[in-house]
mmCIF file of C-alpha atoms in Angstrom:
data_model
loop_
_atom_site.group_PDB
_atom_site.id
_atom_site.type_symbol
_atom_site.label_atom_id
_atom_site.label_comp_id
_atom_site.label_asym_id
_atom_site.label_seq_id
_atom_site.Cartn_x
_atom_site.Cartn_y
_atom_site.Cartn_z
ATOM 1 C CA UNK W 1 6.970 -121.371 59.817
ATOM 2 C CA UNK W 2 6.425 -119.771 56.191
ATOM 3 C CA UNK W 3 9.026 -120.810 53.529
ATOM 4 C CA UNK W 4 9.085 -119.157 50.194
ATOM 5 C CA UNK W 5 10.380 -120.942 46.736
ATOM 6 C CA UNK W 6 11.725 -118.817 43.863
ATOM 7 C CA UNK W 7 12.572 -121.996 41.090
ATOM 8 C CA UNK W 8 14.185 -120.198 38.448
ATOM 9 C CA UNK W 9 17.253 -119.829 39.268
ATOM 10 C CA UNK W 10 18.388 -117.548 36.226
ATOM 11 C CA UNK W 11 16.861 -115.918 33.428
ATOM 12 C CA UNK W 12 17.150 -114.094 30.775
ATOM 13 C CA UNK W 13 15.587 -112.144 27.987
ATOM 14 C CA UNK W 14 15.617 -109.382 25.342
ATOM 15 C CA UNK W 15 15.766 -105.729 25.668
ATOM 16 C CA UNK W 16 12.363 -104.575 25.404
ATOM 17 C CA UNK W 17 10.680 -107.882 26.096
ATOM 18 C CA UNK W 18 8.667 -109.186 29.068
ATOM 19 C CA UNK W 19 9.569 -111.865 31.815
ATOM 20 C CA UNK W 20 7.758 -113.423 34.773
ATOM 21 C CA UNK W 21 9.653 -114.381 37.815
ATOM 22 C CA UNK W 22 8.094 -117.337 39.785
ATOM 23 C CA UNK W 23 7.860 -117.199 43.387
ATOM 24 C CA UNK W 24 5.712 -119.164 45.481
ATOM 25 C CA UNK W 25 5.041 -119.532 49.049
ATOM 26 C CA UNK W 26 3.762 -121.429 51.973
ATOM 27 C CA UNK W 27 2.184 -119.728 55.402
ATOM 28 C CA UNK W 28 -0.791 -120.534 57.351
ATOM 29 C CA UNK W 29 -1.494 -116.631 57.951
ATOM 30 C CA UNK W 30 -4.586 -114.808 56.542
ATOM 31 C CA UNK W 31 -3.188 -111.713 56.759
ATOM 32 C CA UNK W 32 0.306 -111.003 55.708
ATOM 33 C CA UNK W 33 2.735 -109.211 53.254
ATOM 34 C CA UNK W 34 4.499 -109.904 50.080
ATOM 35 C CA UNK W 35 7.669 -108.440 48.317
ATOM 36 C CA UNK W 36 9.891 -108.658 45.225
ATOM 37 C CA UNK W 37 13.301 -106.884 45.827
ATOM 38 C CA UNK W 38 16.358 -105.998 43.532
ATOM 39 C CA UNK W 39 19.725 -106.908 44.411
ATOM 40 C CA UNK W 40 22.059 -105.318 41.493
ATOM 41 C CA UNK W 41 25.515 -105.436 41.093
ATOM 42 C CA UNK W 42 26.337 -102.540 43.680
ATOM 43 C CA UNK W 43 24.683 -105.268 46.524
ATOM 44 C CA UNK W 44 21.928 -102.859 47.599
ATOM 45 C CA UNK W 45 18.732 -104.189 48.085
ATOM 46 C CA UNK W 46 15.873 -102.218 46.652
ATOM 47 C CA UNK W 47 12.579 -102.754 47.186
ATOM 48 C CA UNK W 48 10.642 -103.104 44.163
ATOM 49 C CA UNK W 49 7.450 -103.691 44.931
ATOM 50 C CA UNK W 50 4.739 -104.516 47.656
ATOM 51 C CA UNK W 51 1.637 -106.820 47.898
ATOM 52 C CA UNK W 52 -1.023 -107.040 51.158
ATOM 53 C CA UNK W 53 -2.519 -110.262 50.965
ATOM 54 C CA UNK W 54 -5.973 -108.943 51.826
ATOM 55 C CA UNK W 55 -5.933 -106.756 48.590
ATOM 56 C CA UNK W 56 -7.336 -109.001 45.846
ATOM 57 C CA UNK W 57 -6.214 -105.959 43.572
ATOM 58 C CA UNK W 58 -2.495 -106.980 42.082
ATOM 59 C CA UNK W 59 0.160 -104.621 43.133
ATOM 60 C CA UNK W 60 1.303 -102.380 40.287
ATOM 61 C CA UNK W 61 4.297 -99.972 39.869
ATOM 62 C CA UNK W 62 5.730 -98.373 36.315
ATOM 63 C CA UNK W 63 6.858 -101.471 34.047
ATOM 64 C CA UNK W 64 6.609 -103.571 37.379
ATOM 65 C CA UNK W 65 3.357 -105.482 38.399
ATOM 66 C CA UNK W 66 2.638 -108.965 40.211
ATOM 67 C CA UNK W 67 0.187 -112.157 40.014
ATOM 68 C CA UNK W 68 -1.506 -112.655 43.260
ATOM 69 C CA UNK W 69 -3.036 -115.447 43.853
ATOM 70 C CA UNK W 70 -3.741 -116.345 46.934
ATOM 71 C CA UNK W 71 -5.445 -119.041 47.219
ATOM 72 C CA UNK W 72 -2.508 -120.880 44.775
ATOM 73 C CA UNK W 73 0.121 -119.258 47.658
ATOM 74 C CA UNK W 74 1.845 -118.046 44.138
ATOM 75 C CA UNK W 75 3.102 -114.201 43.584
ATOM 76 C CA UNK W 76 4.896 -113.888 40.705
ATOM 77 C CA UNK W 77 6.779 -110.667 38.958
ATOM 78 C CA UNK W 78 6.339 -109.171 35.650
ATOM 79 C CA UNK W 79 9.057 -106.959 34.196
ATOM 80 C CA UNK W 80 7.824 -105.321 31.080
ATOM 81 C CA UNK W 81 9.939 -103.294 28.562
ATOM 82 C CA UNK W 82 12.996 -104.794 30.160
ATOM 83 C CA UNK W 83 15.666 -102.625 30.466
ATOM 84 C CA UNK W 84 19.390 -103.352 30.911
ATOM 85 C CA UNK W 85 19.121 -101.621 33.992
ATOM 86 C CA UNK W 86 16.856 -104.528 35.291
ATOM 87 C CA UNK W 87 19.946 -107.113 35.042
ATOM 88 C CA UNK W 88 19.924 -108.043 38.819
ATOM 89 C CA UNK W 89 18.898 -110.857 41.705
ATOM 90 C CA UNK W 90 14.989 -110.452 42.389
ATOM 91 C CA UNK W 91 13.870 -111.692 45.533
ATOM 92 C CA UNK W 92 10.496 -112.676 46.806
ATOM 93 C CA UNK W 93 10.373 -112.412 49.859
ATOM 94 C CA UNK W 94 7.001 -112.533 52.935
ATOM 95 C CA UNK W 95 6.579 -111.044 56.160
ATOM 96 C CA UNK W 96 3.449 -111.594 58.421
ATOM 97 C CA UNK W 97 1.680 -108.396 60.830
ATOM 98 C CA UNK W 98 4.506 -107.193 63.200
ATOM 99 C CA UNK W 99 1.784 -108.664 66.104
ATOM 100 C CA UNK W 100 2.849 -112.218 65.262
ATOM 101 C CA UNK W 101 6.458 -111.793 63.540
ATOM 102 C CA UNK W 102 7.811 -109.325 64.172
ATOM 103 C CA UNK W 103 8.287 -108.398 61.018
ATOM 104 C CA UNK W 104 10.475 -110.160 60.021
ATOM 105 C CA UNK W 105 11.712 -111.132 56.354
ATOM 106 C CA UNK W 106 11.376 -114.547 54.632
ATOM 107 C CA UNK W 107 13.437 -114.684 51.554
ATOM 108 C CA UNK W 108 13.543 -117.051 48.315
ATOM 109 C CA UNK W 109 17.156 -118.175 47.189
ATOM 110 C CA UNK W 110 16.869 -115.434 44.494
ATOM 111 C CA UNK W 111 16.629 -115.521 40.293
ATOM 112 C CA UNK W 112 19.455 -114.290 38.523
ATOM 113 C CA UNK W 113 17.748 -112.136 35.831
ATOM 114 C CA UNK W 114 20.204 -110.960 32.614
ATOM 115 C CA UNK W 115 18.957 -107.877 30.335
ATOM 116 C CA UNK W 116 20.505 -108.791 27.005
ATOM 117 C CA UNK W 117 20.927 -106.093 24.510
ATOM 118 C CA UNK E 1 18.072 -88.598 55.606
ATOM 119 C CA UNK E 2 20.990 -91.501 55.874
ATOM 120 C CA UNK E 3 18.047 -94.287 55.918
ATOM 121 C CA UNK E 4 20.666 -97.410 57.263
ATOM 122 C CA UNK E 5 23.932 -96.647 58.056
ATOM 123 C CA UNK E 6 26.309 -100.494 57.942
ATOM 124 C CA UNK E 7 30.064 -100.237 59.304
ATOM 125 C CA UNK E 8 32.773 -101.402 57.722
ATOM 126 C CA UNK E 9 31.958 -102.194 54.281
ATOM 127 C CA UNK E 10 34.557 -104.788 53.822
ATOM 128 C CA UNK E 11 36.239 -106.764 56.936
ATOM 129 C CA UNK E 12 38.730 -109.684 56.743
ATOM 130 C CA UNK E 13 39.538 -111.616 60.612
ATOM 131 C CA UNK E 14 41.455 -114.380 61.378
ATOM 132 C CA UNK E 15 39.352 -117.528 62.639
ATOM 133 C CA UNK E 16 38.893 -116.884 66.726
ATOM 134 C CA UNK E 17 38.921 -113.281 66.243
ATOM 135 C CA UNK E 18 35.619 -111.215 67.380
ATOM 136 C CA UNK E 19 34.718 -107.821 66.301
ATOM 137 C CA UNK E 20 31.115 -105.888 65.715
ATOM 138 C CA UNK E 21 29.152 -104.953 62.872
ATOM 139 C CA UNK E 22 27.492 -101.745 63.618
ATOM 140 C CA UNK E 23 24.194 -100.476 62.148
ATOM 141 C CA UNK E 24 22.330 -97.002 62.659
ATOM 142 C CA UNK E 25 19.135 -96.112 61.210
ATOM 143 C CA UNK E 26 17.117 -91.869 61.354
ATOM 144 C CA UNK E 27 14.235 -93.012 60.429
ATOM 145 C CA UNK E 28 12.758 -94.128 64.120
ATOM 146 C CA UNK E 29 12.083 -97.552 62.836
ATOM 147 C CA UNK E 30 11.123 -99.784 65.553
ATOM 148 C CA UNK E 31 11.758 -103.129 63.804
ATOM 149 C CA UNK E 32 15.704 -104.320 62.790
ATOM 150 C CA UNK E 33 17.055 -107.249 61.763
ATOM 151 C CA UNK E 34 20.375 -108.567 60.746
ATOM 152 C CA UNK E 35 20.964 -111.301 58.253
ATOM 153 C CA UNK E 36 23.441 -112.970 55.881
ATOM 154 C CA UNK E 37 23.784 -113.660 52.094
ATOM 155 C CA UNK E 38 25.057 -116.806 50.666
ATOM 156 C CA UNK E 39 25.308 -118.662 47.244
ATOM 157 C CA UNK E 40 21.444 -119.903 46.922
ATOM 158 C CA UNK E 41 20.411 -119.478 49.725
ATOM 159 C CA UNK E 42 18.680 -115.716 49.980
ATOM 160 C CA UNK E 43 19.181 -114.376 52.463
ATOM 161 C CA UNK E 44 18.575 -115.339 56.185
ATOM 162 C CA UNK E 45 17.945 -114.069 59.282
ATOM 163 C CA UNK E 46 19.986 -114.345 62.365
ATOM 164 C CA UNK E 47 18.256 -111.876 65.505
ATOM 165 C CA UNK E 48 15.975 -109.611 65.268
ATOM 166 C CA UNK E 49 14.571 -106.539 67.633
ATOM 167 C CA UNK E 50 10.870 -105.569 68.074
ATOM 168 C CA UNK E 51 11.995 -101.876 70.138
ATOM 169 C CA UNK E 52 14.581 -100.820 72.578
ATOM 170 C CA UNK E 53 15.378 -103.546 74.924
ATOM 171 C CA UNK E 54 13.970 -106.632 73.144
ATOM 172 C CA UNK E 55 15.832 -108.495 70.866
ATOM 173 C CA UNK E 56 15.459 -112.495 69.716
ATOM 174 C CA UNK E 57 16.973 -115.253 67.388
ATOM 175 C CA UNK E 58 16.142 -115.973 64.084
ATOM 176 C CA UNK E 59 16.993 -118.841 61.357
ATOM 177 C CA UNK E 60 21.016 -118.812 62.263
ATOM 178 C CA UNK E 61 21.795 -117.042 65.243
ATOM 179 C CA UNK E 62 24.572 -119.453 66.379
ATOM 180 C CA UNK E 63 27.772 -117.749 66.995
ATOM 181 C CA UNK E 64 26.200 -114.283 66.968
ATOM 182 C CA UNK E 65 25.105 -111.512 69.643
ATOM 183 C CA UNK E 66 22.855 -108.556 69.470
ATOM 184 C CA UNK E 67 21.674 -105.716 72.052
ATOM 185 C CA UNK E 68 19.115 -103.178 71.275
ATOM 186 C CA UNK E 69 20.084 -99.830 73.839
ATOM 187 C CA UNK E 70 18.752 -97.593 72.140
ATOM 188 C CA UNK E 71 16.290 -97.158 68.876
ATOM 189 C CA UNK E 72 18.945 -95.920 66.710
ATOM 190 C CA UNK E 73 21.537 -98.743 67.022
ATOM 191 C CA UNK E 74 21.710 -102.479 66.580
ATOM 192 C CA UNK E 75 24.783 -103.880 66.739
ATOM 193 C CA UNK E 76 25.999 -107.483 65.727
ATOM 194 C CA UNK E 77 28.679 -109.208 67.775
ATOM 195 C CA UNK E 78 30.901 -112.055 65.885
ATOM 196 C CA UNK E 79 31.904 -114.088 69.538
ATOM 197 C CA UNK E 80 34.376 -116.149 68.211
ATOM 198 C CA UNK E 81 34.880 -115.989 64.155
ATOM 199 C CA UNK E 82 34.731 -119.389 61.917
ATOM 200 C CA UNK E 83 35.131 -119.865 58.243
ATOM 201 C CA UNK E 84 31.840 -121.007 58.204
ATOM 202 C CA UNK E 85 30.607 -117.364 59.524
ATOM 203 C CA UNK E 86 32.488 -116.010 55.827
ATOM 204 C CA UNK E 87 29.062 -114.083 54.091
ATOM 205 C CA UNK E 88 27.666 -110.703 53.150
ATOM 206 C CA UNK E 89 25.977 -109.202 56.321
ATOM 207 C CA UNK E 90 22.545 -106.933 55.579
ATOM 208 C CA UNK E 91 20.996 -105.183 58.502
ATOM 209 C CA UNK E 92 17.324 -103.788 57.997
ATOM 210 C CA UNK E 93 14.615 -101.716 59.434
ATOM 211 C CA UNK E 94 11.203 -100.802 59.051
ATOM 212 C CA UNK E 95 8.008 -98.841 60.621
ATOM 213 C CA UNK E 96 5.794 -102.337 60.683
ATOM 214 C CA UNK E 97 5.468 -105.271 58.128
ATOM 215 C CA UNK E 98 3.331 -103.421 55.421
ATOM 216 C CA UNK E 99 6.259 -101.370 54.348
ATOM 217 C CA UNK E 100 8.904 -103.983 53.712
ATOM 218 C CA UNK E 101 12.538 -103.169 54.928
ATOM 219 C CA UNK E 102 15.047 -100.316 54.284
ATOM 220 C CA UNK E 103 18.468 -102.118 53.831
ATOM 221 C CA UNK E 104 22.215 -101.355 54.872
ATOM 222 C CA UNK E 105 24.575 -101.700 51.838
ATOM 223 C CA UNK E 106 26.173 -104.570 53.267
ATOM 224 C CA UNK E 107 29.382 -105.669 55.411
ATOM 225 C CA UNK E 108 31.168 -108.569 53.280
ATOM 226 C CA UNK E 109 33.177 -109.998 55.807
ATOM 227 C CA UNK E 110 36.180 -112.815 55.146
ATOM 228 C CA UNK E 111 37.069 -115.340 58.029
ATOM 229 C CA UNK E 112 40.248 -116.950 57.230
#
């Protein structure tokens, strides 16, 4: 069974700054699927960004990007520019091919991030 | 395009009560799943569906029922409510595990 481990439970930092959310993860799958969503205030869950473990190549998207590394079972999220917009829970979150799991979700417990102005 | 359609929002029962959470998705996702937020805990998965017809438990399926009729619909059953059973339901699809999972907004439901 995979578990996944998200230690910070809050954090917070500066308008404009940078943060890293930790996540890391354990699986004994080659092949399998990573994700960091965003829970704001409104409860919808929005998926932030994507990571296929076969990709050495980190996943990228705007002010969003990850640390892969694969081999440490570690995927961690960096926030640049941080907006208050960002304030929200970020979860990591693993799936392995459909074929074996049927796709389903793990989650971490979540990190509480705060925008402050 | 409604993505993942969750009924009712917001749902208070009485402990022993029963009642069903309904979720529709347009997108002709084969893959659904239902699971629950607490405190600390992320979020966790009770049954799941692979297509029409097949269904199966996940991490806390105790007290909970699902069918799978048609591709559209996936429906979870409280039997017989319990305090314990008080959380924020999510119910999810997708196309297959590389795209991650379109999400309901959410049922919080109350058991007093």
């Amino acid at each position: 069974a995979q578990t996944v481990t998200q230690s910070q439970p809050e954090m917070s930092v500066q308008e404009a700054e940078t943060v890293t959310l930790s996540c890391t993860y354990d699986t004994s799958e080659n092949n399998y699927y990573l994700f960091w969503y965003k829970q704001p205030p409104s409860r919808q869950m929005i998926l932030v960004i994507r990571q296929e473990a076969y990709k050495q190549q980190n996943a990228t998207e705007n002010r969003f990007s990850v640390n892969f590394q694969k081999a440490a079972k570690s995927f961690s999220l960096k926030i640049s520019d941080s907006q208050l917009g960002d304030t929200a829970m970020y979860f990591c979150a693993f799936a392995a091919p459909e074929e074996t799991s049927g796709s389903r979700l793990t989650f971490g417990e979540g990190t509480q991030l705060t925008v402050n102005p | 395009n409604a993505g993942v359609t969750q009924t009712p929002k917001f749902q208070v029962l009485k402990t022993g009560q029963s009642m069903t959470l309904q979720c529709a998705q347009d997108m002709n996702h084969e893959y659904m799943s239902w699971y629950r937020q607490d405190p600390g805990m992320g979020l966790r998965l009770i049954h799941y569906s692979v297509g029409a017809g097949i269904t199966d438990q996940g991490e806390v399926p105790n007290g909970y029922n699902v069918s799978r009729s048609t591709t559209e619909d996936f429906p979870l059953r409280l039997l017989s409510a319990a305090p314990s059973q008080t959380s924020v339901y999510f119910c999810a699809s997708t196309r297959n595990s590389n795209y991650g999972y379109t999400f309901g907004s959410g049922t919080r439901l109350t058991v007093v």
